[in-house]
Short mmCIF file of C-alpha atoms in Angstrom, two decimals:
data_model
loop_
_atom_site.label_atom_id
_atom_site.label_comp_id
_atom_site.label_asym_id
_atom_site.label_seq_id
_atom_site.Cartn_x
_atom_site.Cartn_y
_atom_site.Cartn_z
CA MET O 1 -1.76 118.79 -26.32
CA LEU O 2 -5.49 119.28 -26.65
CA GLN O 3 -7.39 121.75 -24.53
CA TRP O 4 -10.76 120.51 -23.29
CA PRO O 5 -13.72 122.77 -24.09
CA GLU O 6 -14.85 124.81 -21.09
CA ALA O 7 -18.32 123.27 -21.23
CA PHE O 8 -16.81 119.84 -20.55
CA GLY O 9 -16.03 120.82 -16.98
CA LYS O 10 -14.00 118.60 -14.64
CA ARG O 11 -14.62 114.94 -15.40
CA PHE O 12 -13.36 111.41 -14.84
CA GLY O 13 -13.73 108.15 -16.75
CA VAL O 14 -13.51 104.56 -15.55
CA PHE O 15 -12.14 102.02 -18.03
CA VAL O 16 -12.20 98.29 -17.32
CA ASP O 17 -9.56 96.08 -18.96
CA THR O 18 -12.03 93.26 -19.57
CA GLU O 19 -9.85 90.25 -20.19
CA GLU O 20 -9.23 86.55 -19.68
CA GLU O 21 -8.02 84.99 -16.46
CA PHE O 22 -4.39 83.91 -16.28
CA ASP O 23 -1.69 83.40 -13.66
CA TRP O 24 0.24 86.66 -13.53
CA GLY O 25 3.25 84.87 -12.09
CA LYS O 26 3.62 82.35 -14.94
CA PRO O 27 4.71 82.69 -18.58
CA LEU O 28 1.98 83.78 -20.98
CA SER O 29 0.06 80.98 -22.65
CA ARG O 30 -2.37 80.78 -25.54
CA ASP O 31 -4.37 78.26 -23.50
CA ALA O 32 -5.26 80.68 -20.66
CA ARG O 33 -8.66 81.90 -21.83
CA GLY O 34 -10.88 81.56 -18.75
CA THR O 35 -13.78 84.00 -18.45
CA SER O 36 -15.75 82.73 -15.43
CA HIS O 37 -15.25 86.00 -13.53
CA VAL O 38 -17.44 87.88 -16.04
CA ARG O 39 -20.46 86.66 -14.08
CA ALA O 40 -19.33 89.04 -11.32
CA VAL O 41 -19.32 92.04 -13.67
CA PRO O 42 -23.07 92.87 -13.52
CA GLY O 43 -22.89 93.31 -9.75
CA THR O 44 -20.00 95.73 -10.08
CA HIS O 45 -21.75 97.49 -12.95
CA ALA O 46 -24.83 98.01 -10.79
CA TRP O 47 -22.67 99.26 -7.90
CA PHE O 48 -21.13 101.96 -10.10
CA ALA O 49 -24.44 102.77 -11.83
CA ALA O 50 -26.04 103.44 -8.43
CA ARG O 51 -23.38 106.09 -7.93
CA GLY O 52 -23.87 107.62 -11.38
CA VAL O 53 -20.67 106.21 -12.89
CA PRO O 54 -20.77 104.59 -16.36
CA LEU O 55 -18.08 102.05 -17.23
CA THR O 56 -16.25 101.49 -20.49
CA TYR O 57 -15.32 97.84 -21.01
CA LEU O 58 -12.17 97.33 -23.10
CA ILE O 59 -12.66 93.72 -24.13
CA ASP O 60 -10.23 91.24 -25.64
CA HIS O 61 -10.63 88.15 -27.82
CA PRO O 62 -11.42 85.52 -25.13
CA ILE O 63 -14.16 87.80 -23.78
CA ALA O 64 -15.57 88.75 -27.19
CA THR O 65 -15.80 85.12 -28.29
CA CYS O 66 -17.33 83.78 -25.05
CA PRO O 67 -21.11 83.53 -25.58
CA TYR O 68 -22.18 84.20 -21.98
CA ALA O 69 -19.67 87.05 -21.60
CA ALA O 70 -20.98 88.66 -24.78
CA GLU O 71 -24.58 88.29 -23.57
CA ILE O 72 -23.72 89.91 -20.25
CA LEU O 73 -22.02 92.85 -21.95
CA ARG O 74 -24.92 93.36 -24.37
CA ARG O 75 -27.30 93.64 -21.42
CA LEU O 76 -25.03 96.10 -19.61
CA LEU O 77 -24.89 98.38 -22.63
CA GLU O 78 -28.66 98.77 -22.48
CA ASP O 79 -28.19 101.48 -19.83
CA GLY O 80 -27.29 103.87 -22.67
CA ARG O 81 -24.29 105.30 -20.82
CA SER O 82 -21.76 102.48 -20.65
CA ALA O 83 -19.63 101.51 -23.64
CA VAL O 84 -17.28 98.90 -25.05
CA GLY O 85 -13.85 99.29 -26.54
CA THR O 86 -11.02 97.02 -27.58
CA GLN O 87 -8.04 95.55 -25.76
CA LEU O 88 -5.58 93.39 -27.70
CA HIS O 89 -3.74 90.56 -25.95
CA PRO O 90 -1.82 89.24 -28.96
CA TRP O 91 -0.91 85.91 -27.38
CA VAL O 92 -4.60 84.85 -27.22
CA ASN O 93 -5.79 86.68 -30.34
CA PRO O 94 -5.63 85.05 -33.79
CA PRO O 95 -3.98 84.83 -36.22
CA PHE O 96 -1.28 82.97 -34.27
CA ASP O 97 1.77 83.56 -36.45
CA GLU O 98 4.25 84.63 -33.76
CA PRO O 99 5.99 82.86 -30.86
CA VAL O 100 4.63 83.67 -27.42
CA GLY O 101 7.01 85.70 -25.31
CA SER O 102 7.60 89.00 -23.54
CA VAL O 103 8.59 91.05 -26.58
CA ASN O 104 5.68 89.79 -28.69
CA SER O 105 3.23 90.43 -25.86
CA PHE O 106 3.54 94.10 -26.84
CA ALA O 107 1.43 94.13 -30.01
CA GLY O 108 3.31 97.12 -31.38
CA ASN O 109 6.41 94.95 -31.71
CA LEU O 110 4.71 92.56 -34.13
CA PRO O 111 5.19 92.78 -37.91
CA PRO O 112 2.80 95.48 -39.17
CA ALA O 113 0.64 93.08 -41.17
CA LEU O 114 0.23 90.75 -38.18
CA GLU O 115 -0.68 93.53 -35.75
CA GLU O 116 -3.29 94.74 -38.24
CA ALA O 117 -4.65 91.25 -38.80
CA LYS O 118 -5.05 90.68 -35.07
CA LEU O 119 -6.73 94.05 -34.55
CA THR O 120 -9.04 93.49 -37.50
CA THR O 121 -10.03 90.05 -36.20
CA LEU O 122 -10.70 91.44 -32.73
CA THR O 123 -12.64 94.48 -33.94
CA HIS O 124 -14.95 92.28 -35.99
CA ALA O 125 -15.37 89.83 -33.10
CA ILE O 126 -16.39 92.62 -30.70
CA THR O 127 -18.80 94.15 -33.20
CA SER O 128 -20.42 90.76 -33.78
CA ALA O 129 -20.56 89.94 -30.06
CA VAL O 130 -22.16 93.12 -28.71
CA GLY O 131 -23.62 94.77 -31.82
CA VAL O 132 -21.54 97.93 -31.40
CA ARG O 133 -18.38 98.86 -33.26
CA PRO O 134 -15.68 99.85 -30.75
CA ARG O 135 -14.27 103.38 -30.94
CA ILE O 136 -11.56 103.28 -28.27
CA TYR O 137 -8.53 100.98 -28.06
CA ARG O 138 -5.99 99.98 -25.43
CA ALA O 139 -3.08 97.71 -26.27
CA GLY O 140 -2.57 94.94 -23.76
CA ARG O 141 0.49 95.66 -21.64
CA TYR O 142 0.24 99.21 -23.07
CA GLY O 143 2.02 97.87 -26.15
CA ILE O 144 1.39 100.58 -28.72
CA GLY O 145 3.92 100.68 -31.56
CA PRO O 146 4.94 102.75 -34.60
CA ASN O 147 2.18 101.31 -36.81
CA THR O 148 -0.68 101.16 -34.32
CA ALA O 149 -2.19 104.60 -34.93
CA GLY O 150 -2.44 103.96 -38.65
CA VAL O 151 -4.17 100.61 -38.13
CA LEU O 152 -6.64 102.10 -35.66
CA SER O 153 -7.49 104.94 -38.02
CA ARG O 154 -8.16 102.53 -40.88
CA LEU O 155 -10.46 100.49 -38.62
CA GLY O 156 -12.48 103.55 -37.62
CA TYR O 157 -11.24 104.07 -34.05
CA ARG O 158 -11.40 107.56 -32.56
CA ILE O 159 -9.28 107.18 -29.43
CA ASP O 160 -6.22 105.24 -28.36
CA SER O 161 -5.67 104.91 -24.61
CA SER O 162 -2.57 102.69 -24.60
CA MET O 163 -0.08 105.16 -23.18
CA ARG O 164 0.42 105.00 -19.43
CA ALA O 165 1.74 108.42 -18.52
CA GLY O 166 5.03 108.37 -16.62
CA TYR O 167 5.78 104.64 -17.08
CA ASP O 168 8.62 102.94 -18.95
CA TYR O 169 8.33 99.34 -20.22
CA SER O 170 11.46 99.35 -22.36
CA ALA O 171 13.30 96.95 -20.04
CA GLU O 172 10.74 94.30 -21.06
CA GLY O 173 10.85 95.20 -24.73
CA GLY O 174 7.89 97.56 -24.53
CA PRO O 175 7.40 101.31 -25.06
CA ASP O 176 8.68 104.17 -22.91
CA PHE O 177 6.03 106.66 -21.72
CA SER O 178 8.16 108.32 -19.05
CA ARG O 179 7.88 111.69 -20.81
CA ILE O 180 4.22 111.39 -21.70
CA GLY O 181 1.86 113.56 -19.64
CA ASN O 182 -1.84 113.27 -18.88
CA GLN O 183 -3.14 115.65 -21.54
CA PRO O 184 -4.72 114.18 -24.69
CA PHE O 185 -3.13 114.90 -28.06
CA ARG O 186 -3.70 114.11 -31.71
CA PHE O 187 -1.61 111.88 -33.90
CA ALA O 188 -0.82 113.11 -37.37
CA ASN O 189 -3.74 111.08 -38.78
CA GLY O 190 -6.26 112.66 -36.40
CA LEU O 191 -6.53 109.78 -33.93
CA VAL O 192 -6.57 111.07 -30.35
CA GLU O 193 -4.36 109.69 -27.61
CA LEU O 194 -5.98 109.68 -24.17
CA PRO O 195 -3.25 108.56 -21.74
CA LEU O 196 -3.97 106.69 -18.55
CA SER O 197 -3.58 109.23 -15.78
CA THR O 198 -0.49 109.20 -13.60
CA ILE O 199 -0.02 111.92 -10.99
CA PHE O 200 3.33 112.79 -9.44
CA THR O 201 3.12 114.04 -5.87
CA GLY O 202 5.73 115.39 -3.45
CA HIS O 203 7.91 118.47 -3.22
CA ALA O 204 9.82 117.54 -6.41
CA ARG O 205 6.75 116.58 -8.43
CA ARG O 206 7.48 119.17 -11.11
CA ALA O 207 10.45 117.03 -12.17
CA GLY O 208 8.00 114.16 -12.75
CA GLY O 209 8.99 111.31 -15.02
CA ARG O 210 12.58 112.40 -15.57
CA LEU O 211 13.40 112.42 -11.87
CA HIS O 212 11.47 109.20 -11.29
CA ALA O 213 13.52 107.51 -14.03
CA ALA O 214 16.78 108.78 -12.55
CA LEU O 215 15.80 107.59 -9.06
CA GLY O 216 15.16 104.14 -10.51
CA LYS O 217 18.88 103.84 -11.24
CA LEU O 218 19.77 104.29 -7.57
CA PRO O 219 19.44 101.54 -4.93
CA ARG O 220 16.04 102.08 -3.26
CA GLY O 221 16.04 105.57 -4.75
CA ARG O 222 12.33 105.73 -5.48
CA GLY O 223 11.30 104.35 -2.10
CA ILE O 224 13.52 106.78 -0.24
CA ALA O 225 12.24 109.73 -2.28
CA SER O 226 8.66 108.70 -1.57
CA ARG O 227 9.22 108.29 2.18
CA LEU O 228 10.88 111.72 2.31
CA GLY O 229 7.93 113.29 0.56
CA LEU O 230 10.02 114.29 -2.45
CA LEU O 231 8.40 112.30 -5.25
CA SER O 232 5.80 109.58 -5.63
CA ARG O 233 4.27 108.21 -8.83
CA VAL O 234 0.57 107.49 -8.40
CA ALA O 235 -1.52 105.69 -11.01
CA LEU O 236 -5.30 106.05 -10.79
CA THR O 237 -6.22 102.45 -10.11
CA PRO O 238 -7.34 100.49 -7.03
CA GLU O 239 -4.80 97.81 -7.93
CA ASP O 240 -1.75 98.20 -5.70
CA MET O 241 -2.32 101.95 -5.19
CA PRO O 242 -3.15 102.89 -1.57
CA LEU O 243 -6.24 105.03 -1.14
CA VAL O 244 -4.46 107.73 0.85
CA ASP O 245 -1.91 108.20 -1.96
CA VAL O 246 -4.58 108.36 -4.65
CA LEU O 247 -6.65 110.90 -2.72
CA GLU O 248 -3.58 113.10 -2.41
CA ALA O 249 -2.89 112.68 -6.14
CA ILE O 250 -6.45 113.67 -7.05
CA ARG O 251 -6.12 116.81 -4.96
CA PHE O 252 -2.85 117.72 -6.68
CA ALA O 253 -4.43 117.09 -10.09
CA ALA O 254 -7.41 119.28 -9.24
CA GLY O 255 -5.14 122.06 -8.02
CA GLU O 256 -3.14 121.94 -11.24
CA GLY O 257 -6.21 122.18 -13.45
CA VAL O 258 -6.37 118.62 -14.82
CA ARG O 259 -9.73 118.35 -16.60
CA LEU O 260 -10.09 114.58 -17.12
CA LEU O 261 -8.88 111.82 -14.82
CA ASN O 262 -8.55 108.41 -16.48
CA PHE O 263 -9.08 105.51 -14.01
CA SER O 264 -8.68 101.82 -14.78
CA PHE O 265 -8.74 98.31 -13.33
CA HIS O 266 -8.75 94.71 -14.60
CA SER O 267 -12.03 92.79 -14.73
CA PRO O 268 -10.58 89.57 -13.20
CA SER O 269 -10.03 91.58 -10.01
CA LEU O 270 -13.81 91.46 -9.50
CA GLU O 271 -13.58 87.82 -8.37
CA PRO O 272 -11.00 86.77 -5.75
CA GLY O 273 -8.11 84.62 -6.91
CA HIS O 274 -7.45 85.84 -10.45
CA THR O 275 -5.09 88.80 -9.96
CA PRO O 276 -2.39 89.67 -7.42
CA TYR O 277 -4.57 92.58 -6.25
CA VAL O 278 -7.69 90.67 -5.16
CA ARG O 279 -6.81 87.31 -3.63
CA THR O 280 -9.51 87.10 -0.97
CA ALA O 281 -12.99 88.32 -0.13
CA ALA O 282 -11.36 90.84 2.21
CA ASP O 283 -9.32 92.19 -0.72
CA LEU O 284 -12.50 92.58 -2.73
CA ALA O 285 -14.11 94.52 0.10
CA LYS O 286 -11.08 96.82 0.13
CA PHE O 287 -11.50 97.28 -3.63
CA TYR O 288 -14.99 98.70 -3.12
CA ALA O 289 -13.93 100.73 -0.09
CA TRP O 290 -11.19 102.27 -2.23
CA TRP O 291 -13.76 103.33 -4.81
CA GLU O 292 -16.07 104.72 -2.12
CA GLY O 293 -13.27 106.95 -0.91
CA VAL O 294 -12.22 108.01 -4.40
CA LEU O 295 -15.75 108.79 -5.63
CA SER O 296 -16.46 110.81 -2.49
CA GLU O 297 -13.32 112.89 -3.03
CA LEU O 298 -14.04 113.39 -6.72
CA ASP O 299 -17.51 114.63 -5.85
CA ARG O 300 -16.12 117.00 -3.22
CA LEU O 301 -13.69 118.46 -5.75
CA GLY O 302 -16.36 118.93 -8.41
CA PHE O 303 -15.42 116.08 -10.79
CA SER O 304 -18.32 114.26 -12.46
CA ALA O 305 -18.37 110.97 -14.33
CA ALA O 306 -18.02 111.11 -18.11
CA PRO O 307 -19.47 108.47 -20.44
CA LEU O 308 -17.24 107.57 -23.39
CA ALA O 309 -19.64 109.24 -25.85
CA GLU O 310 -19.26 112.57 -24.03
CA ILE O 311 -15.47 112.23 -23.96
CA ILE O 312 -15.43 111.65 -27.72
CA ASP O 313 -17.76 114.60 -28.34
CA ALA O 314 -15.56 116.87 -26.23
CA LEU O 315 -12.40 115.74 -28.00
CA ASP O 316 -14.04 116.48 -31.35
CA THR O 317 -14.19 120.15 -30.37
CA ALA O 318 -10.98 120.30 -28.32
CA CYS O 319 -8.39 122.85 -29.43
CA ASP O 320 -4.83 121.96 -30.39
CA PRO O 321 -2.65 125.00 -29.62
CA PRO O 322 0.10 125.59 -32.22
CA SER O 323 2.75 125.56 -29.49
CA THR O 324 2.06 121.89 -28.78
CA SER O 325 2.05 120.65 -32.37
CA ALA O 326 5.65 119.48 -32.09
CA ILE O 327 4.73 117.28 -29.12
CA ALA O 328 1.85 115.71 -30.99
CA GLY O 329 4.04 115.18 -34.02
CA ALA O 330 6.68 113.42 -31.96
CA ALA O 331 4.06 111.18 -30.35
CA GLY O 332 2.65 110.41 -33.77
CA GLY O 333 5.97 108.84 -34.64
CA LEU O 334 5.45 106.03 -32.14
#
């Protein structure tokens, strides 16, 4: 696990999964490529900018190949602090050489040559669309696989942020991150993994992912443990995560010396009706109220916003203690 340089301080980043619109309750389809919600992005961008928070937009193929979406993103990047990265949804990203389904929605499950072809196509599309070569990647559905790090390195990426600490997607054919923590680490080829932050709270929080996994095998085990104050798993996102729980998680993280908090949300949530999290105008108002509460608490605890460029610079000088090399090596085998 990498140790952040002292000069980096206590920071947080906000990453936007900037993607097409689709019905989350229906099977995936290659035809679902709507991007109308992107017109709402500048308003959100301005809202965060007024509070000193730069955004990193992780964009996928429907976004990168939509002319008005690309124009909007190019204008947003003119602030000099925001950034773009890559998000691969394989079912809407050519070449289309695989059947659409749950297992293949995790790009890391694809044949190595096909995963690389899709990532190469997307990287070139993003570079052409916004005039900037992306340096950070997130697999759609967090679907990193055993060949992903090698592909990213060959394409010039510096960071992968596909691992969602404390989550397990193996029941759907995806990867298991239940034993992955929040600290960044290096793969064997030098690529850095920057996991999405997940904070365990409660009296048994030290048991973390292992206990959470065990509770999942018991009827209502996780809900009971949460209500009793024993263990709760809190992801840093306004989507289906109550503000009171996230504020508590941030306080725990600060007390335990976490140096970077990695927040995320989906761009279609910026317009009501596209995700399960924002169905109405009232839901959208709650989205912004959530962020108001979170940003206020982060400021109180001494966390400041980190642009992607500063995160990359800090990781370039981050130390990798010898005692953690085995962990990084094991992760590099994904």
